[in-house]
């Protein structure tokens, strides 16, 4: 069966920052590489989020055109993925008549089955800008948790809002207080789908915090979700009387995942998606997308599991493209290299709790890679200096002891790089421990008398352990692992580094 991994499409309103990379993108690529190394057919897909309202918002700030903004940052994002070694099989660009037609067809189908209906409601409006306010255009406080929020959904408590219920609403562009105007909008009522959604939530693998969001929404009565807004940005609504409305970009994304769905090799089947995303996108993946796919009978698009990350903070505050509070990956990579970025993002990955990016932590990760450089340069010299085959005699006791500890670390790392047990932070921490074990093992080998059967046996153990390190390290630090394996085979330490800055 083909394993299908997906990542939330990024919004091309700015470059990717380290917070983005520490969340879905590097983690999904690590799992992709690990599964492929085990011989599985695995596909990794994503897209872009051009029709997100944060794109024109960025264009306002730049004094530019939204299409130019989307083009510029699509190039930046795809270059960053490439430079970080994140290799997607498919990146869907939400552009063109064919794509728009698919989205409109999906929307029309929801209307036809009665899942999307008109509703007399209200929406904030800016008199000064003559603009309806929703999502990135709206500022205020969340009606559920009181945190600062934009329209439609809160990043802190991860629950949706109806825009008109945002507390103290104002226009993000001019700062003027919003007026609340009556308007008829198209909505997706979730309460009629309660039974199907709760059955799905019971079946899917999701973290406790996301399950708590679903439970809280159900306890309060599942809301009606705005699925289109009066706007000039996005895919037009294919419903008479709503021609000046645009389909809500998160509803659009449900069809984007359908476009991403890979084709399996002959005789194979594609599994349901394993979706990687940040907790702030949790409601969309756990509630909105399943509601759409259940309403349309598209059970093959229901995710079988969610791999969710919390926020990676910078100086105690969330990384943010719109607020320009970030360490940009495109600036980090040329200086530090992809292996350091990948290892650091996995060691500090905020899987179940928020973590903070600090220079002190980064220095500790650099020190780890420097130690690997010393350890494996020594290892290659020891292995390359001994050409005679291993003797039948066993290696010295201390060598065998360190090798046993190393073997257990290898097993733990491999367990953390499987689909069922995926834990990239634990796997990265296991690599650090394994590197320390190899260092001790190399020291023991160096202390064993040269030219003896014991030395030959010890070198054989060291070679095998170093090759195992290269094998399990490859999904996380692919460049260094490849250089190490080549050096072990040639018996020569390369002039450039195996690991670390300058490699």
Tab-separated table of C-alpha atoms in Angstrom:
chain	number	residue	atom	x	y	z
A	1	UNK	CA	0.000	0.000	0.000
A	2	UNK	CA	1.173	3.523	-0.763
A	3	UNK	CA	1.591	5.613	2.371
A	4	UNK	CA	0.363	9.163	1.780
A	5	UNK	CA	1.839	11.944	3.914
A	6	UNK	CA	0.528	15.495	3.616
A	7	UNK	CA	1.611	18.873	4.985
A	8	UNK	CA	-0.530	21.964	5.458
A	9	UNK	CA	0.001	24.262	2.474
A	10	UNK	CA	1.901	27.383	3.555
A	11	UNK	CA	0.582	30.850	2.806
A	12	UNK	CA	2.855	32.647	0.316
A	13	UNK	CA	2.742	35.943	2.199
A	14	UNK	CA	6.365	35.715	3.338
A	15	UNK	CA	9.339	33.361	3.518
A	16	UNK	CA	9.306	30.251	5.690
A	17	UNK	CA	10.690	30.691	9.176
A	18	UNK	CA	12.305	28.173	11.498
A	19	UNK	CA	8.960	27.713	13.271
A	20	UNK	CA	7.414	26.469	10.043
A	21	UNK	CA	10.306	24.100	9.449
A	22	UNK	CA	10.216	22.700	12.998
A	23	UNK	CA	6.553	21.829	12.582
A	24	UNK	CA	5.161	19.889	9.633
A	25	UNK	CA	7.793	20.179	6.920
A	26	UNK	CA	11.024	18.664	8.221
A	27	UNK	CA	9.166	16.144	10.375
A	28	UNK	CA	7.157	14.871	7.401
A	29	UNK	CA	10.298	14.615	5.286
A	30	UNK	CA	12.089	12.709	8.051
A	31	UNK	CA	9.257	10.166	8.123
A	32	UNK	CA	9.187	10.010	4.315
A	33	UNK	CA	12.900	9.221	4.178
A	34	UNK	CA	12.652	6.661	6.972
A	35	UNK	CA	9.742	4.797	5.387
A	36	UNK	CA	11.351	4.863	1.943
A	37	UNK	CA	14.559	3.427	3.427
A	38	UNK	CA	12.450	0.559	4.774
A	39	UNK	CA	11.262	-0.177	1.240
A	40	UNK	CA	7.795	1.361	1.518
A	41	UNK	CA	6.131	3.238	-1.314
A	42	UNK	CA	5.558	6.642	0.270
A	43	UNK	CA	4.400	9.959	-1.206
A	44	UNK	CA	4.718	13.372	0.400
A	45	UNK	CA	2.403	16.118	-0.870
A	46	UNK	CA	1.451	19.692	-0.131
A	47	UNK	CA	0.320	22.804	-1.959
A	48	UNK	CA	0.274	26.556	-1.721
A	49	UNK	CA	-2.373	28.718	-0.099
A	50	UNK	CA	-2.519	31.594	-2.575
A	51	UNK	CA	-6.176	32.444	-1.960
A	52	UNK	CA	-5.588	33.062	1.731
A	53	UNK	CA	-6.561	36.633	2.726
A	54	UNK	CA	-3.125	37.131	4.287
A	55	UNK	CA	-1.743	37.437	0.750
A	56	UNK	CA	-3.564	40.692	-0.125
A	57	UNK	CA	-2.899	41.852	3.423
A	58	UNK	CA	0.832	41.486	2.724
A	59	UNK	CA	0.358	43.290	-0.591
A	60	UNK	CA	-1.203	46.244	1.268
A	61	UNK	CA	1.825	46.436	3.514
A	62	UNK	CA	4.254	46.211	0.582
A	63	UNK	CA	2.313	48.480	-1.732
A	64	UNK	CA	2.350	45.682	-4.293
A	65	UNK	CA	-0.016	43.325	-6.092
A	66	UNK	CA	-1.354	40.159	-4.382
A	67	UNK	CA	-0.523	37.983	-7.383
A	68	UNK	CA	3.053	39.259	-7.353
A	69	UNK	CA	3.246	38.577	-3.604
A	70	UNK	CA	2.042	34.990	-4.092
A	71	UNK	CA	4.474	34.407	-6.964
A	72	UNK	CA	7.452	35.860	-5.111
A	73	UNK	CA	6.949	33.892	-1.927
A	74	UNK	CA	6.027	30.681	-3.707
A	75	UNK	CA	9.492	30.828	-5.256
A	76	UNK	CA	11.036	31.579	-1.852
A	77	UNK	CA	9.177	28.749	-0.102
A	78	UNK	CA	9.943	26.088	-2.698
A	79	UNK	CA	13.607	27.118	-2.716
A	80	UNK	CA	13.735	26.832	1.080
A	81	UNK	CA	12.205	23.357	0.979
A	82	UNK	CA	14.791	22.293	-1.595
A	83	UNK	CA	17.692	23.761	0.364
A	84	UNK	CA	16.465	22.064	3.557
A	85	UNK	CA	16.202	18.707	1.817
A	86	UNK	CA	12.403	18.574	2.127
A	87	UNK	CA	11.414	16.751	-1.046
A	88	UNK	CA	7.738	16.805	-2.003
A	89	UNK	CA	6.387	14.495	-4.671
A	90	UNK	CA	3.575	16.962	-5.408
A	91	UNK	CA	3.105	20.662	-4.701
A	92	UNK	CA	-0.329	21.825	-5.870
A	93	UNK	CA	-0.489	25.424	-7.030
A	94	UNK	CA	-4.070	26.689	-6.542
A	95	UNK	CA	-4.238	28.488	-9.853
A	96	UNK	CA	-5.779	28.147	-13.264
A	97	UNK	CA	-9.174	27.340	-14.693
A	98	UNK	CA	-8.958	23.593	-14.034
A	99	UNK	CA	-8.179	24.060	-10.340
A	100	UNK	CA	-10.861	26.720	-9.868
A	101	UNK	CA	-13.392	24.518	-11.645
A	102	UNK	CA	-12.647	21.626	-9.259
A	103	UNK	CA	-13.115	23.848	-6.223
A	104	UNK	CA	-16.380	25.283	-7.574
A	105	UNK	CA	-17.599	21.767	-8.405
A	106	UNK	CA	-16.882	20.624	-4.836
A	107	UNK	CA	-18.722	23.670	-3.468
A	108	UNK	CA	-21.675	23.108	-5.803
A	109	UNK	CA	-21.856	19.465	-4.678
A	110	UNK	CA	-22.065	20.584	-1.041
A	111	UNK	CA	-24.945	22.880	-1.939
A	112	UNK	CA	-26.698	20.142	-3.906
A	113	UNK	CA	-26.594	17.635	-1.016
A	114	UNK	CA	-27.860	20.284	1.407
A	115	UNK	CA	-24.645	20.536	3.401
A	116	UNK	CA	-24.161	24.233	2.523
A	117	UNK	CA	-27.158	26.510	2.998
A	118	UNK	CA	-27.880	30.265	3.050
A	119	UNK	CA	-28.276	31.912	6.427
A	120	UNK	CA	-29.342	35.421	7.412
A	121	UNK	CA	-26.545	36.503	9.729
A	122	UNK	CA	-24.140	39.359	10.364
A	123	UNK	CA	-20.592	40.279	9.370
A	124	UNK	CA	-18.232	43.094	10.460
A	125	UNK	CA	-17.746	45.902	7.954
A	126	UNK	CA	-15.234	48.743	7.717
A	127	UNK	CA	-16.964	51.963	6.636
A	128	UNK	CA	-13.658	53.736	5.982
A	129	UNK	CA	-12.234	50.988	3.735
A	130	UNK	CA	-15.624	49.913	2.290
A	131	UNK	CA	-14.685	46.306	3.000
A	132	UNK	CA	-16.311	43.331	4.673
A	133	UNK	CA	-14.053	42.097	7.460
A	134	UNK	CA	-13.197	38.435	7.914
A	135	UNK	CA	-10.099	36.340	8.541
A	136	UNK	CA	-6.910	38.428	7.984
A	137	UNK	CA	-8.895	41.646	7.508
A	138	UNK	CA	-10.457	41.472	10.993
A	139	UNK	CA	-8.858	42.114	14.372
A	140	UNK	CA	-10.353	41.594	17.832
A	141	UNK	CA	-10.588	39.169	20.729
A	142	UNK	CA	-11.666	35.539	20.570
A	143	UNK	CA	-15.224	35.004	21.857
A	144	UNK	CA	-14.147	31.683	23.386
A	145	UNK	CA	-10.824	32.365	25.120
A	146	UNK	CA	-10.359	36.145	24.967
A	147	UNK	CA	-7.029	35.989	23.142
A	148	UNK	CA	-6.262	38.362	20.309
A	149	UNK	CA	-7.526	36.877	17.087
A	150	UNK	CA	-8.358	37.450	13.460
A	151	UNK	CA	-11.629	36.340	11.948
A	152	UNK	CA	-12.974	32.807	11.456
A	153	UNK	CA	-10.598	30.973	13.821
A	154	UNK	CA	-8.423	31.582	16.891
A	155	UNK	CA	-4.794	30.431	16.880
A	156	UNK	CA	-4.676	30.125	20.673
A	157	UNK	CA	-7.725	28.015	21.542
A	158	UNK	CA	-7.997	26.641	17.973
A	159	UNK	CA	-11.763	27.158	17.786
A	160	UNK	CA	-13.743	28.815	14.994
A	161	UNK	CA	-15.666	32.067	15.290
A	162	UNK	CA	-18.407	33.618	13.176
A	163	UNK	CA	-16.542	36.946	12.739
A	164	UNK	CA	-19.495	38.984	14.023
A	165	UNK	CA	-18.969	37.480	17.487
A	166	UNK	CA	-15.333	38.652	17.704
A	167	UNK	CA	-15.020	41.049	20.647
A	168	UNK	CA	-14.150	44.685	19.838
A	169	UNK	CA	-13.828	44.049	16.083
A	170	UNK	CA	-11.741	46.446	14.035
A	171	UNK	CA	-10.273	46.729	10.561
A	172	UNK	CA	-6.732	45.387	10.354
A	173	UNK	CA	-5.867	47.805	7.555
A	174	UNK	CA	-6.972	51.174	8.947
A	175	UNK	CA	-7.668	50.343	12.597
A	176	UNK	CA	-11.207	51.718	12.540
A	177	UNK	CA	-13.841	50.023	14.709
A	178	UNK	CA	-16.044	47.727	12.661
A	179	UNK	CA	-19.767	48.046	12.270
A	180	UNK	CA	-21.861	44.881	12.296
A	181	UNK	CA	-24.067	44.634	9.243
A	182	UNK	CA	-26.805	42.138	8.415
A	183	UNK	CA	-26.010	39.937	5.433
A	184	UNK	CA	-27.023	36.565	4.039
A	185	UNK	CA	-24.072	34.189	3.835
A	186	UNK	CA	-23.541	30.573	2.877
A	187	UNK	CA	-22.763	28.352	5.844
A	188	UNK	CA	-21.951	24.718	6.606
A	189	UNK	CA	-23.967	23.643	9.695
A	190	UNK	CA	-21.988	21.049	11.621
A	191	UNK	CA	-24.596	19.999	14.182
A	192	UNK	CA	-26.503	17.762	11.717
A	193	UNK	CA	-23.217	15.905	11.193
A	194	UNK	CA	-22.553	15.343	14.911
A	195	UNK	CA	-22.910	11.558	14.832
A	196	UNK	CA	-20.675	11.085	11.788
A	197	UNK	CA	-18.052	13.487	13.144
A	198	UNK	CA	-17.925	11.930	16.609
A	199	UNK	CA	-17.574	8.461	15.082
A	200	UNK	CA	-14.709	9.745	12.988
A	201	UNK	CA	-13.020	11.402	15.977
A	202	UNK	CA	-13.253	8.107	17.855
A	203	UNK	CA	-11.492	6.319	14.993
A	204	UNK	CA	-8.649	8.699	14.187
A	205	UNK	CA	-5.275	8.997	15.900
A	206	UNK	CA	-4.976	12.546	17.270
A	207	UNK	CA	-3.190	14.198	20.212
A	208	UNK	CA	-5.081	14.971	23.443
A	209	UNK	CA	-5.184	18.735	22.955
A	210	UNK	CA	-6.792	18.433	19.533
A	211	UNK	CA	-9.284	15.909	20.863
A	212	UNK	CA	-10.130	18.400	23.616
A	213	UNK	CA	-10.873	21.050	20.951
A	214	UNK	CA	-13.284	18.658	19.226
A	215	UNK	CA	-14.936	17.744	22.524
A	216	UNK	CA	-15.327	21.402	23.527
A	217	UNK	CA	-16.934	22.284	20.193
A	218	UNK	CA	-19.317	19.343	20.501
A	219	UNK	CA	-20.221	20.224	24.100
A	220	UNK	CA	-21.147	23.788	23.134
A	221	UNK	CA	-23.163	22.676	20.115
A	222	UNK	CA	-21.346	22.329	16.822
A	223	UNK	CA	-21.353	25.704	15.037
A	224	UNK	CA	-22.285	26.850	11.568
A	225	UNK	CA	-19.142	27.600	9.584
A	226	UNK	CA	-18.960	30.503	7.156
A	227	UNK	CA	-17.875	28.971	3.848
A	228	UNK	CA	-17.877	32.108	1.679
A	229	UNK	CA	-17.433	35.850	2.188
A	230	UNK	CA	-18.151	38.980	0.142
A	231	UNK	CA	-14.697	39.613	-1.297
A	232	UNK	CA	-12.641	40.083	-4.442
A	233	UNK	CA	-9.872	37.577	-3.590
A	234	UNK	CA	-10.203	33.832	-4.056
A	235	UNK	CA	-12.326	31.369	-6.031
A	236	UNK	CA	-15.773	32.674	-6.933
A	237	UNK	CA	-18.907	31.017	-5.533
A	238	UNK	CA	-20.899	29.040	-8.141
A	239	UNK	CA	-24.288	29.922	-6.643
A	240	UNK	CA	-26.735	32.417	-8.095
A	241	UNK	CA	-26.952	35.547	-5.989
A	242	UNK	CA	-23.491	35.023	-4.483
A	243	UNK	CA	-21.333	35.837	-7.498
A	244	UNK	CA	-19.500	38.561	-5.550
A	245	UNK	CA	-18.578	36.112	-2.763
A	246	UNK	CA	-15.415	34.042	-2.634
A	247	UNK	CA	-15.102	30.499	-1.291
A	248	UNK	CA	-13.520	30.365	2.164
A	249	UNK	CA	-9.927	29.328	1.578
A	250	UNK	CA	-10.004	26.602	4.245
A	251	UNK	CA	-13.022	25.010	2.599
A	252	UNK	CA	-11.129	25.269	-0.695
A	253	UNK	CA	-8.244	23.384	0.889
A	254	UNK	CA	-10.434	20.310	1.336
A	255	UNK	CA	-10.438	20.048	-2.455
A	256	UNK	CA	-6.740	20.904	-2.553
A	257	UNK	CA	-6.013	17.695	-0.658
A	258	UNK	CA	-8.165	15.802	-3.169
A	259	UNK	CA	-6.025	17.240	-5.964
A	260	UNK	CA	-2.882	16.150	-4.094
A	261	UNK	CA	-3.997	12.535	-3.711
A	262	UNK	CA	-1.311	10.409	-5.383
A	263	UNK	CA	-1.782	7.605	-7.843
A	264	UNK	CA	-0.533	4.245	-6.613
A	265	UNK	CA	1.621	1.883	-8.646
A	266	UNK	CA	-0.254	-0.809	-10.602
A	267	UNK	CA	-2.048	-3.190	-8.297
A	268	UNK	CA	-1.445	-1.013	-5.234
A	269	UNK	CA	-3.795	1.195	-3.254
A	270	UNK	CA	-3.287	4.608	-1.666
A	271	UNK	CA	-3.839	4.742	2.061
A	272	UNK	CA	-5.848	7.478	3.734
A	273	UNK	CA	-3.691	10.539	4.411
A	274	UNK	CA	-1.414	11.059	7.371
A	275	UNK	CA	-1.679	14.809	7.894
A	276	UNK	CA	1.073	16.997	9.384
A	277	UNK	CA	0.008	20.426	10.652
A	278	UNK	CA	0.316	22.927	13.474
A	279	UNK	CA	-2.182	22.964	16.335
A	280	UNK	CA	-3.502	26.345	15.163
A	281	UNK	CA	-4.797	24.522	12.075
A	282	UNK	CA	-6.270	21.700	14.146
A	283	UNK	CA	-9.959	22.565	13.812
A	284	UNK	CA	-9.721	22.670	10.035
A	285	UNK	CA	-8.161	19.221	9.801
A	286	UNK	CA	-10.148	17.539	12.553
A	287	UNK	CA	-13.558	19.145	11.956
A	288	UNK	CA	-13.978	21.141	8.745
A	289	UNK	CA	-12.235	18.849	6.237
A	290	UNK	CA	-13.837	15.674	7.668
A	291	UNK	CA	-17.249	17.376	7.539
A	292	UNK	CA	-16.770	18.184	3.855
A	293	UNK	CA	-15.537	14.709	2.981
A	294	UNK	CA	-18.247	12.966	5.021
A	295	UNK	CA	-20.936	15.086	3.379
A	296	UNK	CA	-19.610	14.140	-0.061
A	297	UNK	CA	-18.939	10.481	0.757
A	298	UNK	CA	-15.181	10.890	0.130
A	299	UNK	CA	-14.047	8.520	2.854
A	300	UNK	CA	-10.711	7.909	1.143
A	301	UNK	CA	-9.781	11.515	2.001
A	302	UNK	CA	-10.464	11.159	5.732
A	303	UNK	CA	-7.096	11.275	7.491
A	304	UNK	CA	-6.142	8.130	9.365
A	305	UNK	CA	-3.915	10.038	11.761
A	306	UNK	CA	-2.810	13.549	12.620
A	307	UNK	CA	0.802	14.490	13.373
A	308	UNK	CA	0.426	17.796	15.183
A	309	UNK	CA	2.929	20.296	16.521
A	310	UNK	CA	2.513	23.080	19.047
A	311	UNK	CA	4.068	26.513	18.523
A	312	UNK	CA	7.820	27.020	18.283
A	313	UNK	CA	8.406	30.305	20.087
A	314	UNK	CA	11.020	32.982	19.507
A	315	UNK	CA	11.931	34.861	22.677
A	316	UNK	CA	8.714	33.642	24.262
A	317	UNK	CA	6.403	34.708	21.426
A	318	UNK	CA	4.995	32.720	18.514
A	319	UNK	CA	6.910	32.869	15.239
A	320	UNK	CA	4.807	35.042	12.944
A	321	UNK	CA	5.208	35.912	9.281
A	322	UNK	CA	2.562	38.644	9.349
A	323	UNK	CA	4.216	40.308	12.362
A	324	UNK	CA	7.757	39.746	10.991
A	325	UNK	CA	8.747	38.027	14.250
A	326	UNK	CA	10.891	35.178	13.000
A	327	UNK	CA	14.235	33.604	12.156
A	328	UNK	CA	13.949	33.119	8.417
A	329	UNK	CA	14.987	29.697	7.139
A	330	UNK	CA	16.305	31.133	3.860
A	331	UNK	CA	18.792	33.227	5.842
A	332	UNK	CA	19.637	30.438	8.300
A	333	UNK	CA	20.381	27.718	5.731
A	334	UNK	CA	23.309	29.317	3.835
A	335	UNK	CA	25.093	29.975	7.113
A	336	UNK	CA	24.327	26.799	9.072
A	337	UNK	CA	23.512	24.188	6.431
A	338	UNK	CA	20.569	21.831	6.123
A	339	UNK	CA	21.788	19.187	8.563
A	340	UNK	CA	22.076	21.637	11.457
A	341	UNK	CA	18.629	23.079	10.704
A	342	UNK	CA	17.062	19.633	10.466
A	343	UNK	CA	18.708	18.278	13.610
A	344	UNK	CA	17.925	21.382	15.661
A	345	UNK	CA	14.313	21.517	14.499
A	346	UNK	CA	13.821	17.866	15.432
A	347	UNK	CA	15.540	18.168	18.811
A	348	UNK	CA	13.458	21.220	19.710
A	349	UNK	CA	10.288	20.211	17.839
A	350	UNK	CA	7.242	21.353	19.860
A	351	UNK	CA	5.294	18.106	19.554
A	352	UNK	CA	3.154	18.229	22.710
A	353	UNK	CA	4.191	21.537	24.272
A	354	UNK	CA	5.523	24.879	23.146
A	355	UNK	CA	9.290	25.181	22.924
A	356	UNK	CA	11.527	28.196	22.435
A	357	UNK	CA	14.205	28.931	19.862
A	358	UNK	CA	17.265	30.372	21.602
A	359	UNK	CA	20.838	30.930	20.563
A	360	UNK	CA	21.970	28.899	23.570
A	361	UNK	CA	20.016	25.858	22.371
A	362	UNK	CA	21.317	26.321	18.862
A	363	UNK	CA	24.874	26.429	20.212
A	364	UNK	CA	24.241	23.125	21.979
A	365	UNK	CA	23.101	21.553	18.708
A	366	UNK	CA	26.193	22.924	16.957
A	367	UNK	CA	28.289	21.345	19.711
A	368	UNK	CA	26.618	17.984	19.062
A	369	UNK	CA	27.539	18.141	15.395
A	370	UNK	CA	31.082	19.204	16.248
A	371	UNK	CA	31.358	16.174	18.526
A	372	UNK	CA	30.106	13.943	15.699
A	373	UNK	CA	32.801	15.408	13.466
A	374	UNK	CA	35.511	14.463	15.957
A	375	UNK	CA	34.023	11.052	16.709
A	376	UNK	CA	33.543	9.921	13.147
A	377	UNK	CA	36.796	11.371	11.814
A	378	UNK	CA	38.508	9.251	14.466
A	379	UNK	CA	36.286	6.297	13.556
A	380	UNK	CA	37.144	6.489	9.845
A	381	UNK	CA	40.851	6.661	10.641
A	382	UNK	CA	40.609	3.628	12.908
A	383	UNK	CA	38.576	1.615	10.448
A	384	UNK	CA	40.646	2.649	7.452
A	385	UNK	CA	43.929	1.867	9.225
A	386	UNK	CA	43.028	-1.814	9.695
A	387	UNK	CA	42.732	-3.908	6.574
A	388	UNK	CA	42.979	-7.383	8.079
A	389	UNK	CA	39.701	-9.278	8.596
A	390	UNK	CA	38.208	-9.562	12.058
A	391	UNK	CA	39.579	-12.451	14.044
A	392	UNK	CA	37.423	-15.185	15.511
A	393	UNK	CA	38.362	-13.896	18.952
A	394	UNK	CA	35.730	-11.672	20.578
A	395	UNK	CA	36.253	-7.966	20.923
A	396	UNK	CA	37.335	-6.683	24.361
A	397	UNK	CA	34.592	-6.618	26.999
A	398	UNK	CA	34.308	-2.807	27.136
A	399	UNK	CA	33.988	-2.650	23.365
A	400	UNK	CA	31.190	-5.205	23.461
A	401	UNK	CA	29.471	-3.327	26.325
A	402	UNK	CA	29.454	-0.023	24.444
A	403	UNK	CA	28.282	-1.827	21.316
A	404	UNK	CA	25.315	-3.314	23.214
A	405	UNK	CA	24.291	0.138	24.456
A	406	UNK	CA	24.669	1.487	20.931
A	407	UNK	CA	22.510	-1.317	19.516
A	408	UNK	CA	19.712	-0.489	21.960
A	409	UNK	CA	19.916	3.174	20.938
A	410	UNK	CA	19.689	2.149	17.274
A	411	UNK	CA	16.562	0.094	17.996
A	412	UNK	CA	14.959	3.014	19.855
A	413	UNK	CA	15.736	5.424	17.016
A	414	UNK	CA	14.265	3.066	14.449
A	415	UNK	CA	11.121	2.689	16.563
A	416	UNK	CA	10.747	6.478	16.615
A	417	UNK	CA	10.967	6.619	12.825
A	418	UNK	CA	8.046	4.306	12.080
A	419	UNK	CA	4.521	5.358	11.175
A	420	UNK	CA	2.955	3.933	14.342
A	421	UNK	CA	5.669	5.110	16.719
A	422	UNK	CA	6.736	8.333	14.993
A	423	UNK	CA	8.525	10.565	17.480
A	424	UNK	CA	11.096	12.696	15.672
A	425	UNK	CA	12.248	14.536	18.796
A	426	UNK	CA	12.937	11.245	20.573
A	427	UNK	CA	14.680	9.881	17.476
A	428	UNK	CA	16.900	12.970	17.273
A	429	UNK	CA	17.711	12.731	20.977
A	430	UNK	CA	18.524	9.059	20.402
A	431	UNK	CA	21.000	10.081	17.701
A	432	UNK	CA	22.759	12.320	20.204
A	433	UNK	CA	23.008	9.407	22.648
A	434	UNK	CA	24.170	7.056	19.903
A	435	UNK	CA	26.883	9.499	18.873
A	436	UNK	CA	28.148	9.536	22.462
A	437	UNK	CA	28.194	5.729	22.495
A	438	UNK	CA	30.184	5.612	19.266
A	439	UNK	CA	32.684	8.092	20.745
A	440	UNK	CA	33.261	5.842	23.759
A	441	UNK	CA	33.476	2.823	21.525
A	442	UNK	CA	36.052	4.524	19.289
A	443	UNK	CA	38.153	5.432	22.326
A	444	UNK	CA	38.090	1.801	23.479
A	445	UNK	CA	39.143	0.609	20.030
A	446	UNK	CA	41.978	3.154	19.919
A	447	UNK	CA	43.189	1.843	23.293
A	448	UNK	CA	43.296	-1.758	22.061
A	449	UNK	CA	46.757	-2.915	20.984
A	450	UNK	CA	47.249	-2.569	17.199
A	451	UNK	CA	47.933	-5.668	15.150
A	452	UNK	CA	46.193	-8.009	17.581
A	453	UNK	CA	43.113	-10.172	16.963
A	454	UNK	CA	41.344	-8.176	19.661
A	455	UNK	CA	42.009	-4.949	17.745
A	456	UNK	CA	40.696	-6.451	14.506
A	457	UNK	CA	37.541	-7.643	16.251
A	458	UNK	CA	37.066	-4.265	17.929
A	459	UNK	CA	37.456	-2.428	14.601
A	460	UNK	CA	34.816	-4.687	13.032
A	461	UNK	CA	32.409	-3.786	15.832
A	462	UNK	CA	33.185	-0.078	15.437
A	463	UNK	CA	32.643	-0.209	11.679
A	464	UNK	CA	29.282	-1.948	12.052
A	465	UNK	CA	28.131	0.529	14.713
A	466	UNK	CA	29.214	3.536	12.668
A	467	UNK	CA	27.369	2.170	9.629
A	468	UNK	CA	24.260	1.745	11.788
A	469	UNK	CA	24.602	5.362	12.898
A	470	UNK	CA	24.767	6.490	9.258
A	471	UNK	CA	21.690	4.399	8.483
A	472	UNK	CA	19.441	5.731	11.257
A	473	UNK	CA	20.815	9.278	10.985
A	474	UNK	CA	20.079	9.562	7.252
A	475	UNK	CA	16.429	10.679	7.587
A	476	UNK	CA	17.418	13.496	9.968
A	477	UNK	CA	20.862	14.583	8.698
A	478	UNK	CA	21.014	13.173	5.167
A	479	UNK	CA	24.141	14.977	3.982
A	480	UNK	CA	26.368	14.077	6.933
A	481	UNK	CA	25.098	10.503	6.972
A	482	UNK	CA	25.911	10.097	3.277
A	483	UNK	CA	29.409	11.565	3.737
A	484	UNK	CA	30.029	9.282	6.714
A	485	UNK	CA	28.980	6.170	4.842
A	486	UNK	CA	31.184	7.088	1.869
A	487	UNK	CA	34.148	7.725	4.174
A	488	UNK	CA	33.674	4.382	5.936
A	489	UNK	CA	33.683	2.631	2.576
A	490	UNK	CA	36.762	4.459	1.306
A	491	UNK	CA	38.625	4.479	4.599
A	492	UNK	CA	39.581	8.126	4.067
A	493	UNK	CA	38.539	11.177	6.053
A	494	UNK	CA	37.378	13.784	3.518
A	495	UNK	CA	39.022	17.184	3.404
A	496	UNK	CA	35.655	18.793	4.054
A	497	UNK	CA	33.831	18.049	7.270
A	498	UNK	CA	31.573	15.067	7.755
A	499	UNK	CA	29.311	16.981	10.151
A	500	UNK	CA	28.953	20.525	11.426
A	501	UNK	CA	29.456	24.021	10.128
A	502	UNK	CA	31.628	24.090	7.038
A	503	UNK	CA	30.585	20.600	5.999
